[in-house]
Short mmCIF file of C-alpha atoms and ligand atoms in Angstrom, two decimals:
data_model
loop_
_atom_site.label_atom_id
_atom_site.label_comp_id
_atom_site.label_asym_id
_atom_site.label_seq_id
_atom_site.Cartn_x
_atom_site.Cartn_y
_atom_site.Cartn_z
CA MET A 1216 112.90 141.34 97.34
CA ASN A 1217 112.06 140.99 93.71
CA PHE A 1218 113.72 140.07 90.44
CA PRO A 1219 115.91 141.56 89.01
CA VAL A 1220 117.29 143.09 92.24
CA TYR A 1221 117.33 139.63 93.75
CA ARG A 1222 118.73 136.90 91.56
CA ALA A 1223 118.72 133.57 93.42
CA ARG A 1224 121.06 132.05 90.85
CA ARG A 1225 123.87 134.48 91.76
CA LEU A 1226 124.91 132.39 94.76
CA ARG A 1227 124.57 129.13 92.87
CA ALA A 1228 127.08 130.10 90.20
CA SER A 1229 130.07 128.15 91.49
CA GLU A 1230 130.80 125.34 93.92
CA GLY A 1231 132.72 127.85 96.06
CA LEU A 1232 129.66 130.07 96.46
CA ARG A 1233 127.40 127.08 96.98
CA ARG A 1234 129.71 125.82 99.73
CA MET A 1235 129.62 129.21 101.44
CA VAL A 1236 125.85 129.35 101.72
CA ARG A 1237 125.18 125.65 102.32
CA GLN A 1238 123.09 125.28 105.46
CA THR A 1239 123.14 121.58 106.17
CA ARG A 1240 126.22 119.43 106.26
CA LEU A 1241 126.00 115.73 106.80
CA SER A 1242 128.83 114.57 109.05
CA VAL A 1243 130.12 111.22 110.18
CA ASP A 1244 129.33 112.49 113.69
CA ASN A 1245 125.62 112.16 112.89
CA LEU A 1246 125.76 108.46 112.08
CA VAL A 1247 124.81 105.34 113.98
CA MET A 1248 125.55 101.96 112.38
CA PRO A 1249 123.04 99.16 113.07
CA CYS A 1250 124.45 95.58 113.22
CA PHE A 1251 122.87 92.12 113.44
CA VAL A 1252 124.71 89.69 115.68
CA VAL A 1253 124.27 85.92 115.67
CA HIS A 1254 125.66 82.95 117.62
CA GLY A 1255 128.60 81.05 116.20
CA LYS A 1256 132.06 81.78 114.89
CA GLY A 1257 133.35 83.10 111.60
CA ILE A 1258 129.84 83.87 110.38
CA ARG A 1259 129.35 86.64 107.85
CA LYS A 1260 126.17 85.85 106.01
CA GLU A 1261 124.55 88.34 103.69
CA ILE A 1262 120.92 89.19 104.48
CA ARG A 1263 118.80 88.45 101.41
CA SER A 1264 116.45 91.40 101.89
CA MET A 1265 119.28 93.82 102.68
CA PRO A 1266 122.11 93.39 100.16
CA GLY A 1267 125.43 94.51 101.62
CA ARG A 1268 124.35 93.94 105.23
CA PHE A 1269 125.28 90.80 107.13
CA HIS A 1270 124.49 88.51 110.02
CA LEU A 1271 127.74 88.57 111.98
CA SER A 1272 129.03 86.32 114.71
CA ILE A 1273 130.74 88.18 117.54
CA ASP A 1274 134.28 87.73 116.15
CA GLU A 1275 133.20 89.16 112.79
CA LEU A 1276 131.18 91.89 114.49
CA VAL A 1277 134.29 93.06 116.34
CA LYS A 1278 136.07 93.49 112.99
CA GLU A 1279 133.14 95.48 111.60
CA VAL A 1280 133.03 97.69 114.69
CA GLU A 1281 136.80 98.26 114.55
CA GLU A 1282 136.38 99.41 110.97
CA ALA A 1283 133.47 101.69 111.93
CA LYS A 1284 135.59 103.25 114.64
CA ALA A 1285 138.48 103.77 112.24
CA LEU A 1286 136.05 105.53 109.88
CA GLY A 1287 134.99 107.87 112.69
CA ILE A 1288 131.48 106.49 113.23
CA PRO A 1289 130.65 107.35 116.86
CA ALA A 1290 128.08 104.66 117.65
CA ILE A 1291 126.65 101.26 116.77
CA LEU A 1292 123.17 99.89 117.42
CA LEU A 1293 123.03 96.17 118.14
CA PHE A 1294 120.27 93.69 117.29
CA GLY A 1295 120.58 90.13 118.52
CA ILE A 1296 119.34 86.95 116.89
CA PRO A 1297 118.88 84.38 119.69
CA LYS A 1298 119.35 80.61 119.56
CA ILE A 1299 115.83 79.91 120.67
CA LYS A 1300 112.59 81.84 120.92
CA ASP A 1301 110.31 81.12 123.88
CA GLU A 1302 107.32 82.53 125.75
CA LEU A 1303 109.23 85.10 127.81
CA GLY A 1304 112.09 85.72 125.43
CA SER A 1305 114.49 84.37 128.03
CA GLU A 1306 117.64 84.92 125.98
CA SER A 1307 116.93 88.65 125.89
CA TYR A 1308 117.98 89.03 129.53
CA ALA A 1309 120.33 86.04 129.89
CA LYS A 1310 123.87 86.71 131.08
CA ASP A 1311 125.14 84.65 128.15
CA GLY A 1312 122.56 86.06 125.72
CA ILE A 1313 123.82 87.02 122.30
CA ILE A 1314 123.59 90.76 122.99
CA GLN A 1315 125.16 90.57 126.42
CA MET A 1316 128.15 88.63 125.06
CA ALA A 1317 128.50 90.93 122.04
CA VAL A 1318 128.44 94.08 124.16
CA ALA A 1319 131.01 92.73 126.59
CA GLU A 1320 133.32 91.73 123.75
CA ILE A 1321 133.03 95.07 121.97
CA LYS A 1322 133.61 96.96 125.19
CA ALA A 1323 136.77 94.90 125.77
CA ARG A 1324 138.10 95.12 122.20
CA VAL A 1325 136.86 98.48 120.84
CA PRO A 1326 136.56 100.65 123.94
CA ASP A 1327 135.74 104.08 122.57
CA ILE A 1328 132.72 103.42 120.43
CA VAL A 1329 129.27 104.13 121.87
CA VAL A 1330 127.33 100.89 122.17
CA ILE A 1331 123.56 101.19 121.87
CA THR A 1332 121.41 98.09 122.39
CA ASP A 1333 118.00 97.70 120.82
CA LEU A 1334 115.65 96.69 123.60
CA CYS A 1335 112.69 94.65 122.47
CA LEU A 1336 111.12 91.24 122.75
CA CYS A 1337 110.09 90.54 119.18
CA GLU A 1338 113.33 88.81 118.16
CA TYR A 1339 113.24 86.65 121.29
CA VAL A 1340 109.65 85.52 121.74
CA ALA A 1341 107.82 82.83 119.83
CA SER A 1342 104.93 85.17 118.96
CA GLY A 1343 107.20 87.69 117.20
CA HIS A 1344 105.40 90.48 119.07
CA CYS A 1345 107.09 93.27 121.00
CA GLY A 1346 105.42 92.28 124.27
CA ILE A 1347 104.05 89.33 126.19
CA VAL A 1348 100.95 87.81 124.62
CA ARG A 1349 97.97 86.71 126.75
CA ASN A 1350 94.79 85.45 125.12
CA GLY A 1351 95.84 86.78 121.76
CA ARG A 1352 96.60 90.27 123.08
CA VAL A 1353 99.91 92.01 123.70
CA VAL A 1354 99.70 92.96 127.38
CA ASN A 1355 101.30 96.19 128.49
CA ASP A 1356 102.11 96.26 132.18
CA GLU A 1357 103.44 92.74 132.47
CA THR A 1358 105.74 93.47 129.55
CA LEU A 1359 107.23 96.48 131.37
CA GLU A 1360 108.84 94.29 134.03
CA LEU A 1361 110.45 92.18 131.38
CA LEU A 1362 111.70 95.18 129.43
CA ALA A 1363 113.24 96.64 132.58
CA ARG A 1364 114.93 93.31 133.23
CA ILE A 1365 116.40 93.28 129.71
CA ALA A 1366 117.58 96.88 130.11
CA LEU A 1367 119.37 96.00 133.32
CA SER A 1368 121.12 93.01 131.79
CA GLN A 1369 122.22 95.13 128.82
CA ALA A 1370 123.55 97.84 131.14
CA GLU A 1371 125.37 95.21 133.21
CA ALA A 1372 126.99 93.90 130.03
CA GLY A 1373 128.29 97.43 129.39
CA ALA A 1374 125.81 99.12 127.04
CA ASP A 1375 126.19 102.91 127.04
CA VAL A 1376 122.67 103.51 125.75
CA VAL A 1377 119.60 101.29 125.77
CA ALA A 1378 117.00 101.82 123.06
CA PRO A 1379 113.50 100.52 123.79
CA SER A 1380 111.70 99.84 120.50
CA ASP A 1381 108.60 98.03 121.76
CA MET A 1382 106.11 100.95 122.03
CA MET A 1383 104.54 99.77 125.31
CA ASP A 1384 103.16 102.59 127.48
CA GLY A 1385 105.33 103.53 130.44
CA ARG A 1386 108.42 101.61 129.45
CA VAL A 1387 110.87 104.50 129.59
CA GLY A 1388 109.87 105.22 133.19
CA ALA A 1389 110.05 101.56 134.16
CA ILE A 1390 113.51 101.19 132.59
CA ARG A 1391 114.85 104.43 134.11
CA ARG A 1392 113.71 103.36 137.59
CA VAL A 1393 115.33 99.94 137.43
CA LEU A 1394 118.57 101.30 135.99
CA ASP A 1395 118.80 104.01 138.65
CA GLU A 1396 118.05 101.60 141.48
CA ALA A 1397 120.84 99.33 140.30
CA GLY A 1398 123.37 102.16 140.08
CA PHE A 1399 123.23 102.64 136.31
CA SER A 1400 122.17 106.27 136.44
CA ASP A 1401 124.67 107.09 133.68
CA THR A 1402 123.23 104.61 131.20
CA ALA A 1403 121.29 106.70 128.71
CA ILE A 1404 117.93 105.91 127.12
CA MET A 1405 117.32 106.53 123.45
CA SER A 1406 113.63 105.89 123.10
CA TYR A 1407 111.93 104.82 119.90
CA SER A 1408 109.25 107.30 120.92
CA ALA A 1409 107.39 107.85 117.66
CA LYS A 1410 107.61 104.48 116.01
CA TYR A 1411 105.00 104.00 113.34
CA ALA A 1412 103.28 100.82 112.16
CA SER A 1413 105.19 101.02 108.90
CA SER A 1414 105.52 98.77 105.86
CA PHE A 1415 109.15 99.84 105.62
CA TYR A 1416 110.30 97.37 108.29
CA SER A 1417 109.79 94.31 106.08
CA PRO A 1418 113.44 93.75 105.12
CA PHE A 1419 114.40 94.01 108.80
CA ARG A 1420 111.80 91.49 109.87
CA GLU A 1421 113.42 89.00 107.54
CA ALA A 1422 116.87 89.99 108.85
CA ALA A 1423 115.89 89.69 112.52
CA ASP A 1424 113.30 86.97 112.02
CA CYS A 1425 110.81 88.96 114.06
CA ALA A 1426 107.65 89.21 111.99
CA PRO A 1427 104.56 88.79 114.21
CA ARG A 1428 103.24 85.22 113.91
CA PHE A 1429 99.64 86.45 114.09
CA SER A 1430 97.98 89.83 113.48
CA ASP A 1431 100.22 92.91 113.21
CA ARG A 1432 101.75 95.65 115.39
CA ALA A 1433 98.94 98.17 114.93
CA SER A 1434 97.77 97.86 118.57
CA TYR A 1435 101.05 99.32 119.82
CA GLN A 1436 102.87 101.12 117.00
CA LEU A 1437 101.58 104.52 115.83
CA ASP A 1438 99.02 104.95 113.08
CA ILE A 1439 100.87 106.34 110.06
CA ALA A 1440 98.13 108.94 109.59
CA ASN A 1441 98.73 110.65 112.96
CA SER A 1442 101.16 113.33 114.04
CA ASP A 1443 99.74 114.99 117.19
CA GLU A 1444 99.75 111.61 118.86
CA ALA A 1445 103.45 111.26 118.05
CA LEU A 1446 104.11 114.51 119.86
CA ARG A 1447 102.28 113.17 122.91
CA GLU A 1448 104.39 110.01 122.82
CA ILE A 1449 107.52 112.12 122.63
CA GLN A 1450 106.45 114.32 125.56
CA LEU A 1451 105.61 111.28 127.66
CA ASP A 1452 108.98 109.67 127.00
CA ILE A 1453 110.79 112.89 127.88
CA ALA A 1454 108.79 113.16 131.11
CA GLU A 1455 109.70 109.55 131.93
CA GLY A 1456 113.41 110.17 131.41
CA ALA A 1457 114.32 109.63 127.75
CA ASP A 1458 117.62 111.30 126.88
CA ILE A 1459 117.24 111.00 123.11
CA VAL A 1460 113.90 110.69 121.30
CA MET A 1461 113.45 108.94 118.00
CA VAL A 1462 111.24 109.21 114.97
CA LYS A 1463 110.99 106.06 112.88
CA PRO A 1464 110.92 105.60 109.91
CA ALA A 1465 112.66 108.75 108.68
CA LEU A 1466 112.09 109.50 105.03
CA ALA A 1467 108.30 109.56 104.90
CA TYR A 1468 108.15 111.19 108.36
CA LEU A 1469 110.23 114.36 107.92
CA ASP A 1470 107.34 116.51 109.18
CA LEU A 1471 107.55 114.67 112.49
CA ILE A 1472 111.30 115.08 112.74
CA PHE A 1473 110.82 118.80 112.17
CA ARG A 1474 108.03 119.17 114.72
CA VAL A 1475 109.74 117.13 117.40
CA LYS A 1476 112.94 119.17 117.10
CA GLU A 1477 111.05 122.47 117.05
CA GLU A 1478 108.77 121.64 119.94
CA THR A 1479 111.16 119.84 122.29
CA GLY A 1480 114.70 120.97 121.53
CA TYR A 1481 115.73 117.47 122.58
CA PRO A 1482 118.34 115.42 120.73
CA VAL A 1483 116.36 113.79 117.93
CA ALA A 1484 117.34 110.52 116.32
CA ALA A 1485 115.86 109.54 112.98
CA TYR A 1486 115.89 105.89 112.00
CA SER A 1487 116.27 105.47 108.27
CA VAL A 1488 114.89 101.96 108.31
CA SER A 1489 115.54 98.79 106.39
CA GLY A 1490 112.92 99.55 103.73
CA GLU A 1491 114.57 102.89 103.02
CA TYR A 1492 117.88 101.08 102.63
CA SER A 1493 116.60 98.24 100.49
CA MET A 1494 114.61 100.56 98.23
CA ILE A 1495 117.73 102.49 97.27
CA LYS A 1496 119.76 99.28 97.00
CA ALA A 1497 117.21 97.67 94.70
CA ALA A 1498 116.68 100.70 92.49
CA SER A 1499 120.39 101.40 92.15
CA SER A 1500 121.21 97.77 91.38
CA LEU A 1501 118.84 98.08 88.42
CA GLY A 1502 120.48 101.33 87.33
CA PHE A 1503 117.38 103.41 88.14
CA LEU A 1504 119.13 105.51 90.81
CA ASP A 1505 122.68 106.59 91.55
CA GLU A 1506 123.21 104.95 94.94
CA LYS A 1507 125.71 107.41 96.39
CA ARG A 1508 123.77 110.50 95.36
CA ALA A 1509 120.45 109.08 96.52
CA VAL A 1510 121.86 108.12 99.91
CA LEU A 1511 123.61 111.43 100.52
CA GLU A 1512 120.50 113.32 99.44
CA THR A 1513 118.08 111.43 101.67
CA LEU A 1514 120.33 111.58 104.73
CA THR A 1515 121.11 115.29 104.22
CA CYS A 1516 117.38 115.98 103.99
CA ILE A 1517 116.72 113.98 107.16
CA LYS A 1518 119.29 116.16 108.89
CA ARG A 1519 117.84 119.32 107.33
CA ALA A 1520 114.45 118.38 108.80
CA GLY A 1521 116.00 118.47 112.27
CA ALA A 1522 117.62 115.13 113.08
CA ASP A 1523 120.79 115.24 115.16
CA ILE A 1524 121.39 111.52 114.95
CA ILE A 1525 120.74 109.34 111.89
CA ILE A 1526 120.59 105.59 112.20
CA THR A 1527 121.38 104.16 108.79
CA TYR A 1528 122.49 100.87 107.25
CA PHE A 1529 124.56 103.02 104.88
CA ALA A 1530 126.67 104.39 107.77
CA ARG A 1531 129.87 102.70 106.62
CA ASP A 1532 129.48 103.81 103.00
CA VAL A 1533 128.62 107.36 104.02
CA ALA A 1534 131.59 107.59 106.36
CA LYS A 1535 133.82 106.55 103.47
CA TRP A 1536 132.18 108.96 101.00
CA LEU A 1537 132.46 111.87 103.44
CA GLY A 1538 135.98 110.89 104.50
C1 PBG B 1752 111.95 95.73 116.84
C2 PBG B 1752 112.45 96.60 115.77
C3 PBG B 1752 112.03 96.69 114.44
C4 PBG B 1752 112.89 97.60 113.82
C5 PBG B 1752 113.78 98.06 114.80
N1 PBG B 1752 113.48 97.44 115.99
C6 PBG B 1752 110.99 95.94 113.69
C7 PBG B 1752 109.57 96.16 113.97
O1 PBG B 1752 109.14 96.96 114.79
O2 PBG B 1752 108.81 95.44 113.33
C8 PBG B 1752 112.87 98.00 112.38
C9 PBG B 1752 114.18 98.48 111.85
C10 PBG B 1752 114.27 98.56 110.37
O3 PBG B 1752 113.31 98.28 109.63
O4 PBG B 1752 115.36 98.91 109.92
N2 PBG B 1752 110.83 96.14 117.49
#
């Protein structure tokens, strides 16, 4: 079809026409709200690197989750900040660990929200790595047992979905087996399948105090230059029993979101990470960007690329804007 028979501007002439032909609609149903939970009471402390996001004690977290539910947000993703960090990250699987207590309290007080627990060691171990360290190396198979143990304790506390974010090989299978053996066959796994070694996690590492104490995460997270490898990771996780697969970060990785959706047809989660949040926050606080428009644009484009689920620190704002 050629001009002047086809005039693309015809259907852009009014908001009514634009609404009729709009293909992608961001909805509150797409959103997952990440939260950082800390020990203590009455704590609501702003995170320096993530303006507008807070460290919350469980009582304050419950209020935040109640508000999220009232806004129609279907799910939250919980990150725990432990009291102490040790060799084996013992608080990560403790009955009275910060996550276990937070999940139990939310399940009791805000029953109908989906509770997803991030499943990793880096916040809990002294090394800041996502696995057990032996002779300066992050060891894979030994870490799997520990991850499965954490998954079980999170499921016992009441988590609906566990979300392994460590990038060890074989962890989805190890977690699925342990959950099934213990009778938690209905606990779902949202796997951080294609998690890249990205610079965009920096604000989060300050928020969760989980920066590696030596070296970096390049020996387990994906090389930013690769995409075929991400597809292999995704296929492996699906074969091992992942229910939802994730691409992370989101904004610079839209090609991956597209490919994963096209090639698997699985529910795809995209994690719009802390750096994506803080970039918009910083630029808009200086008047360089319109925060609301920039957020709605990036999230709509993440959905357009193929994401079904979008994890975003803007979830609350977006729910209000769309409301
Ligand atoms: C833990 C974890 C990280 C993030 C989510 N889970 C940090 C990392 O891998 O260094 C990043 C989230 C964000 O930046 O918003 N493994």
